[in-house]
Amino acid sequence: MKVIIASDHAGYDLKERMKILFSGKLEFEDLGTFSEESVDYPDFAHPLSERVASQEFPFGILICGTGNGMAMCANKHQDIRAGLCWHPDIAKLVRQHNNANILVMPARFISEHTAAEIMEAFFSTDFEGGRHQRRVEKINL
Ligand code: RB5
């Protein structure tokens, strides 16, 4: 599966680690950032979200220090459901219940091991539909 990924400087190292760890399972289009030089998270979150909302990619991954800046930007876009995940069970539930199409991770608050577990859970879990479909349909404004 081809996914699109981006981070700011705070998430740069974790982004690189996830690309290496999941290179056998996922194909990544990397929108940057490409170093630890300070950048502004909206400059990465908005272009990535547009490309997921247009269905060019089924899923995106955004990483910043807390995850909150990336999630706030991504969730401004119609048809984007970005879930901030700091535990694999949350990643599983955000797919099952919320049909999240962008995974957001807080690089400064999770280990590489936890991030890998979150990625594994997110990308191996399907949306449950049913009552959750009705709720998801009420998200867009
Ligand atoms: C960068 O210092 C930090 O503010 C950013 O990575 C993120 O945590 C914002 O929400």
Coordinates of N, CA and C and ligand atoms in Angstrom, one line a residue:
M1 N 0.8 -1.2 0.0 CA 0.0 0.0 0.0 C 0.9 1.2 0.0
K2 N 0.5 2.2 -0.8 CA 1.3 3.5 -0.9 C 0.6 4.5 0.1
V3 N 1.4 5.1 1.0 CA 1.0 6.1 1.9 C 1.8 7.3 1.8
I4 N 1.3 8.4 2.3 CA 2.0 9.7 2.2 C 2.3 10.1 3.7
I5 N 3.6 10.6 3.9 CA 4.0 10.8 5.2 C 4.7 12.2 5.3
A6 N 4.6 12.9 6.4 CA 5.3 14.1 6.6 C 5.5 14.4 8.1
S7 N 6.4 15.2 8.4 CA 6.7 15.6 9.8 C 7.2 17.1 9.8
D8 N 7.3 17.6 11.0 CA 8.1 18.8 11.2 C 9.4 18.4 11.8
H9 N 10.2 19.4 12.2 CA 11.5 19.0 12.7 C 11.5 18.1 13.9
A10 N 10.5 18.3 14.8 CA 10.3 17.5 16.0 C 10.0 16.0 15.7
G11 N 9.4 15.8 14.5 CA 9.0 14.5 14.1 C 9.9 13.9 13.1
Y12 N 10.9 14.6 12.7 CA 11.8 14.2 11.6 C 12.4 12.8 11.9
D13 N 13.1 12.6 13.0 CA 13.8 11.4 13.3 C 12.8 10.2 13.4
L14 N 11.7 10.4 14.0 CA 10.7 9.3 14.1 C 10.2 8.9 12.7
K15 N 9.9 9.9 11.9 CA 9.5 9.7 10.5 C 10.5 8.8 9.7
E16 N 11.8 9.2 9.9 CA 12.8 8.4 9.2 C 12.9 7.0 9.7
R17 N 12.7 6.8 11.0 CA 12.7 5.5 11.6 C 11.5 4.6 11.1
M18 N 10.4 5.2 11.0 CA 9.2 4.5 10.6 C 9.3 4.1 9.1
K19 N 9.9 4.9 8.3 CA 10.1 4.6 6.9 C 11.0 3.4 6.8
I20 N 12.0 3.3 7.6 CA 13.0 2.2 7.5 C 12.2 0.9 8.0
L21 N 11.6 1.0 9.2 CA 11.0 -0.1 9.8 C 9.9 -0.8 9.0
F22 N 9.1 0.1 8.3 CA 8.0 -0.4 7.5 C 8.2 -0.4 6.0
S23 N 9.5 -0.4 5.6 CA 9.8 -0.3 4.2 C 9.3 -1.6 3.5
G24 N 9.2 -2.7 4.2 CA 8.8 -4.0 3.5 C 7.2 -4.1 3.5
K25 N 6.5 -3.2 4.2 CA 5.1 -3.3 4.3 C 4.4 -2.2 3.6
L26 N 5.0 -1.0 3.6 CA 4.3 0.2 3.1 C 5.3 0.9 2.1
E27 N 4.7 1.5 1.1 CA 5.5 2.3 0.2 C 5.2 3.8 0.6
F28 N 6.3 4.6 0.8 CA 6.1 5.9 1.3 C 6.4 7.0 0.3
E29 N 5.4 8.0 0.2 CA 5.8 9.2 -0.5 C 6.0 10.2 0.7
D30 N 7.2 10.8 0.7 CA 7.7 11.6 1.8 C 7.6 13.1 1.4
L31 N 6.8 13.8 2.1 CA 6.6 15.3 1.8 C 7.6 16.1 2.6
G32 N 8.4 15.5 3.4 CA 9.4 16.2 4.2 C 8.8 16.3 5.7
T33 N 9.5 17.0 6.5 CA 10.7 17.8 6.3 C 11.9 16.8 6.2
F34 N 13.0 17.3 5.8 CA 14.1 16.4 5.5 C 15.3 16.7 6.4
S35 N 15.1 17.4 7.5 CA 16.2 17.7 8.4 C 15.6 18.1 9.7
E36 N 16.4 18.3 10.7 CA 16.0 18.8 12.0 C 15.9 20.3 12.1
E37 N 16.1 21.0 11.0 CA 16.0 22.5 11.0 C 14.5 22.9 11.2
S38 N 14.3 23.9 12.0 CA 13.0 24.3 12.4 C 12.1 24.7 11.2
V39 N 10.9 24.1 11.2 CA 9.9 24.4 10.2 C 8.6 24.6 10.8
D40 N 7.6 24.9 10.0 CA 6.2 25.2 10.6 C 5.3 24.0 10.2
Y41 N 4.7 23.3 11.2 CA 3.9 22.1 10.9 C 2.8 22.3 9.9
P42 N 2.1 23.5 9.8 CA 1.0 23.6 8.9 C 1.5 23.5 7.4
D43 N 2.8 23.9 7.2 CA 3.3 23.8 5.8 C 3.4 22.3 5.3
F44 N 3.3 21.4 6.2 CA 3.4 20.0 5.9 C 2.0 19.3 6.0
A45 N 1.3 19.7 7.0 CA 0.0 19.1 7.3 C -1.0 19.4 6.2
H46 N -1.1 20.6 5.7 CA -2.1 21.0 4.7 C -1.9 20.3 3.4
P47 N -0.6 20.3 2.8 CA -0.5 19.7 1.5 C -0.7 18.1 1.6
L48 N -0.3 17.5 2.7 CA -0.6 16.1 2.9 C -2.1 15.8 2.9
S49 N -2.8 16.6 3.7 CA -4.2 16.4 3.9 C -5.0 16.6 2.6
E50 N -4.5 17.5 1.8 CA -5.2 17.7 0.4 C -5.1 16.4 -0.4
R51 N -3.9 15.8 -0.3 CA -3.7 14.6 -1.2 C -4.4 13.4 -0.6
V52 N -4.7 13.4 0.6 CA -5.5 12.3 1.2 C -7.0 12.6 0.9
A53 N -7.4 13.8 1.1 CA -8.8 14.2 0.9 C -9.2 13.9 -0.6
S54 N -8.3 14.2 -1.5 CA -8.6 14.0 -2.9 C -8.5 12.5 -3.3
Q55 N -8.2 11.6 -2.4 CA -8.1 10.2 -2.5 C -6.9 9.7 -3.4
E56 N -6.0 10.6 -3.6 CA -4.7 10.2 -4.2 C -4.0 9.1 -3.4
F57 N -4.1 9.3 -2.1 CA -3.6 8.3 -1.1 C -4.7 7.9 -0.2
P58 N -4.8 6.6 0.1 CA -5.8 6.1 1.1 C -5.5 6.6 2.5
F59 N -4.2 6.7 2.8 CA -3.9 7.0 4.2 C -2.7 8.0 4.2
G60 N -2.6 8.8 5.3 CA -1.4 9.7 5.5 C -0.9 9.5 6.9
I61 N 0.3 9.9 7.1 CA 0.9 9.8 8.5 C 1.5 11.2 8.7
L62 N 1.2 11.8 9.8 CA 1.8 13.1 10.2 C 2.4 13.0 11.6
I63 N 3.6 13.6 11.8 CA 4.3 13.5 13.0 C 4.9 14.8 13.4
C64 N 4.5 15.3 14.6 CA 5.2 16.5 15.1 C 5.5 16.2 16.6
G65 N 5.8 17.2 17.4 CA 6.2 17.0 18.8 C 5.1 16.5 19.6
T66 N 4.0 17.1 19.7 CA 2.8 16.7 20.4 C 1.8 15.9 19.6
G67 N 1.9 16.1 18.3 CA 0.8 15.6 17.4 C -0.4 16.6 17.3
N68 N -0.5 17.5 18.2 CA -1.7 18.3 18.2 C -1.7 19.3 17.0
G69 N -0.6 20.0 16.7 CA -0.6 20.9 15.6 C -0.9 20.3 14.3
M70 N -0.3 19.1 14.1 CA -0.6 18.4 12.8 C -2.1 18.0 12.8
A71 N -2.6 17.5 13.9 CA -4.0 17.0 13.9 C -5.0 18.2 13.7
M72 N -4.7 19.4 14.3 CA -5.5 20.5 14.2 C -5.6 21.0 12.7
C73 N -4.5 21.0 12.1 CA -4.4 21.4 10.6 C -5.2 20.4 9.8
A74 N -4.9 19.1 9.9 CA -5.4 18.1 9.1 C -7.0 18.0 9.2
N75 N -7.5 18.2 10.4 CA -8.9 18.1 10.6 C -9.7 19.3 10.2
K76 N -9.0 20.3 9.7 CA -9.7 21.4 9.0 C -10.2 21.0 7.6
H77 N -9.7 20.0 7.1 CA -10.0 19.6 5.7 C -11.2 18.7 5.7
Q78 N -12.1 18.9 4.7 CA -13.3 18.1 4.5 C -12.8 16.7 4.2
D79 N -13.5 15.7 4.8 CA -13.2 14.3 4.5 C -11.9 13.8 5.1
I80 N -11.3 14.6 5.9 CA -10.1 14.1 6.7 C -10.5 13.8 8.1
R81 N -10.1 12.6 8.5 CA -10.3 12.2 9.9 C -8.9 11.8 10.4
A82 N -8.3 12.8 11.1 CA -6.9 12.6 11.6 C -7.0 12.2 13.1
G83 N -6.4 11.1 13.4 CA -6.5 10.6 14.8 C -5.1 10.7 15.5
L84 N -5.1 11.4 16.6 CA -3.8 11.5 17.4 C -3.7 10.2 18.2
C85 N -2.6 9.5 18.0 CA -2.5 8.2 18.6 C -1.2 8.1 19.4
W86 N -1.3 7.7 20.7 CA -0.1 7.6 21.5 C -0.1 6.2 22.1
H87 N -1.0 5.3 21.7 CA -1.0 3.9 22.2 C -1.6 3.1 21.1
P88 N -1.1 1.8 20.9 CA -1.7 1.0 19.8 C -3.2 0.7 19.9
D89 N -3.7 0.7 21.1 CA -5.2 0.4 21.2 C -6.0 1.6 20.7
I90 N -5.4 2.8 20.8 CA -6.1 4.0 20.3 C -6.0 4.0 18.8
A91 N -4.9 3.5 18.3 CA -4.7 3.4 16.8 C -5.7 2.4 16.2
K92 N -5.9 1.3 16.9 CA -6.9 0.3 16.5 C -8.3 0.9 16.5
L93 N -8.7 1.6 17.6 CA -10.0 2.1 17.7 C -10.3 3.2 16.8
V94 N -9.3 4.0 16.5 CA -9.5 5.2 15.6 C -9.7 4.7 14.1
R95 N -9.3 3.5 13.8 CA -9.6 2.8 12.6 C -11.0 2.2 12.7
Q96 N -11.2 1.4 13.7 CA -12.5 0.7 13.8 C -13.7 1.6 14.0
H97 N -13.6 2.6 14.8 CA -14.7 3.5 15.1 C -14.8 4.8 14.3
N98 N -13.7 5.3 14.0 CA -13.7 6.7 13.4 C -13.2 6.7 11.9
N99 N -12.8 5.5 11.4 CA -12.4 5.4 10.0 C -11.3 6.4 9.7
A100 N -10.4 6.6 10.6 CA -9.3 7.6 10.4 C -8.6 7.3 9.1
N101 N -8.3 8.4 8.4 CA -7.5 8.3 7.2 C -6.1 9.0 7.3
I102 N -5.9 9.6 8.5 CA -4.6 10.1 8.8 C -4.2 9.7 10.2
L103 N -3.0 9.1 10.3 CA -2.5 8.7 11.6 C -1.5 9.9 12.0
V104 N -1.8 10.4 13.2 CA -0.9 11.4 13.8 C -0.2 10.9 15.0
M105 N 1.1 11.1 15.1 CA 1.8 10.6 16.3 C 2.7 11.7 16.9
P106 N 2.7 11.7 18.2 CA 3.5 12.7 19.0 C 4.9 12.3 19.3
A107 N 5.9 12.7 18.5 CA 7.2 12.1 18.5 C 7.9 12.4 19.9
R108 N 7.6 13.5 20.5 CA 8.3 13.8 21.8 C 7.7 13.0 23.0
F109 N 6.6 12.2 22.8 CA 6.0 11.6 23.9 C 5.8 10.1 23.7
I110 N 6.3 9.5 22.7 CA 6.3 8.0 22.5 C 7.6 7.5 22.1
S111 N 7.9 6.3 22.4 CA 9.2 5.7 22.0 C 9.0 5.2 20.6
E112 N 10.2 4.9 20.0 CA 10.1 4.3 18.6 C 9.4 3.0 18.6
H113 N 9.6 2.2 19.7 CA 8.9 0.9 19.8 C 7.3 1.1 19.8
T114 N 6.9 2.1 20.6 CA 5.4 2.3 20.7 C 4.9 2.8 19.3
A115 N 5.7 3.7 18.7 CA 5.3 4.2 17.4 C 5.1 3.1 16.4
A116 N 6.1 2.1 16.4 CA 6.0 1.0 15.5 C 4.7 0.1 15.8
E117 N 4.4 0.0 17.1 CA 3.2 -0.8 17.5 C 1.9 0.0 17.0
I118 N 2.0 1.3 17.1 CA 0.8 2.1 16.7 C 0.7 2.0 15.1
M119 N 1.7 2.1 14.4 CA 1.7 1.9 13.0 C 1.1 0.5 12.6
E120 N 1.6 -0.5 13.3 CA 1.1 -1.9 13.0 C -0.4 -2.0 13.2
A121 N -0.8 -1.4 14.4 CA -2.3 -1.5 14.7 C -3.1 -0.7 13.7
F122 N -2.7 0.5 13.3 CA -3.4 1.4 12.5 C -3.6 0.7 11.1
F123 N -2.5 0.2 10.6 CA -2.5 -0.3 9.2 C -3.0 -1.8 9.1
S124 N -3.3 -2.4 10.2 CA -3.9 -3.8 10.1 C -5.3 -3.8 10.6
T125 N -5.9 -2.7 10.8 CA -7.3 -2.6 11.3 C -8.2 -2.0 10.3
D126 N -9.4 -2.6 10.1 CA -10.4 -2.1 9.2 C -11.5 -1.3 10.0
F127 N -12.2 -0.4 9.3 CA -13.3 0.3 9.8 C -14.5 -0.7 10.1
E128 N -15.2 -0.6 11.2 CA -16.2 -1.6 11.5 C -17.5 -1.2 10.8
G129 N -17.7 0.0 10.4 CA -19.0 0.4 9.8 C -20.2 0.3 10.8
G130 N -21.3 -0.1 10.3 CA -22.5 -0.2 11.2 C -22.8 1.2 11.9
R131 N -23.0 1.2 13.2 CA -23.4 2.4 13.9 C -22.3 3.5 13.7
H132 N -21.1 3.0 13.5 CA -20.0 4.0 13.4 C -20.0 4.7 12.0
Q133 N -20.6 4.1 11.0 CA -20.7 4.7 9.7 C -21.6 6.0 9.9
R134 N -22.7 5.8 10.6 CA -23.7 6.9 10.8 C -23.0 8.1 11.5
R135 N -22.2 7.8 12.5 CA -21.5 8.8 13.2 C -20.4 9.5 12.4
V136 N -19.7 8.7 11.6 CA -18.6 9.3 10.8 C -19.2 10.2 9.8
E137 N -20.4 9.9 9.3 CA -21.1 10.7 8.3 C -21.5 12.1 8.8
K138 N -21.6 12.2 10.2 CA -22.0 13.4 10.8 C -20.8 14.3 11.1
I139 N -19.6 13.9 10.7 CA -18.4 14.7 11.1 C -18.2 15.9 10.3
N140 N -18.3 15.8 8.9 CA -18.1 16.9 8.0 C -19.1 18.0 8.3
L141 N -18.6 19.3 8.2 CA -19.5 20.4 8.4 C -20.1 20.9 7.0
Ligands
RB5_1 C1 7.6 22.3 17.6 O1 8.4 22.8 18.6 C2 6.3 21.9 18.1 O2 5.6 23.0 18.5 C3 5.5 21.0 17.1 O3 6.3 19.9 16.8 C4 4.2 20.5 17.6 O4 4.3 19.9 18.8 C5 3.0 21.4 17.5 O5 1.9 21.0 17.7

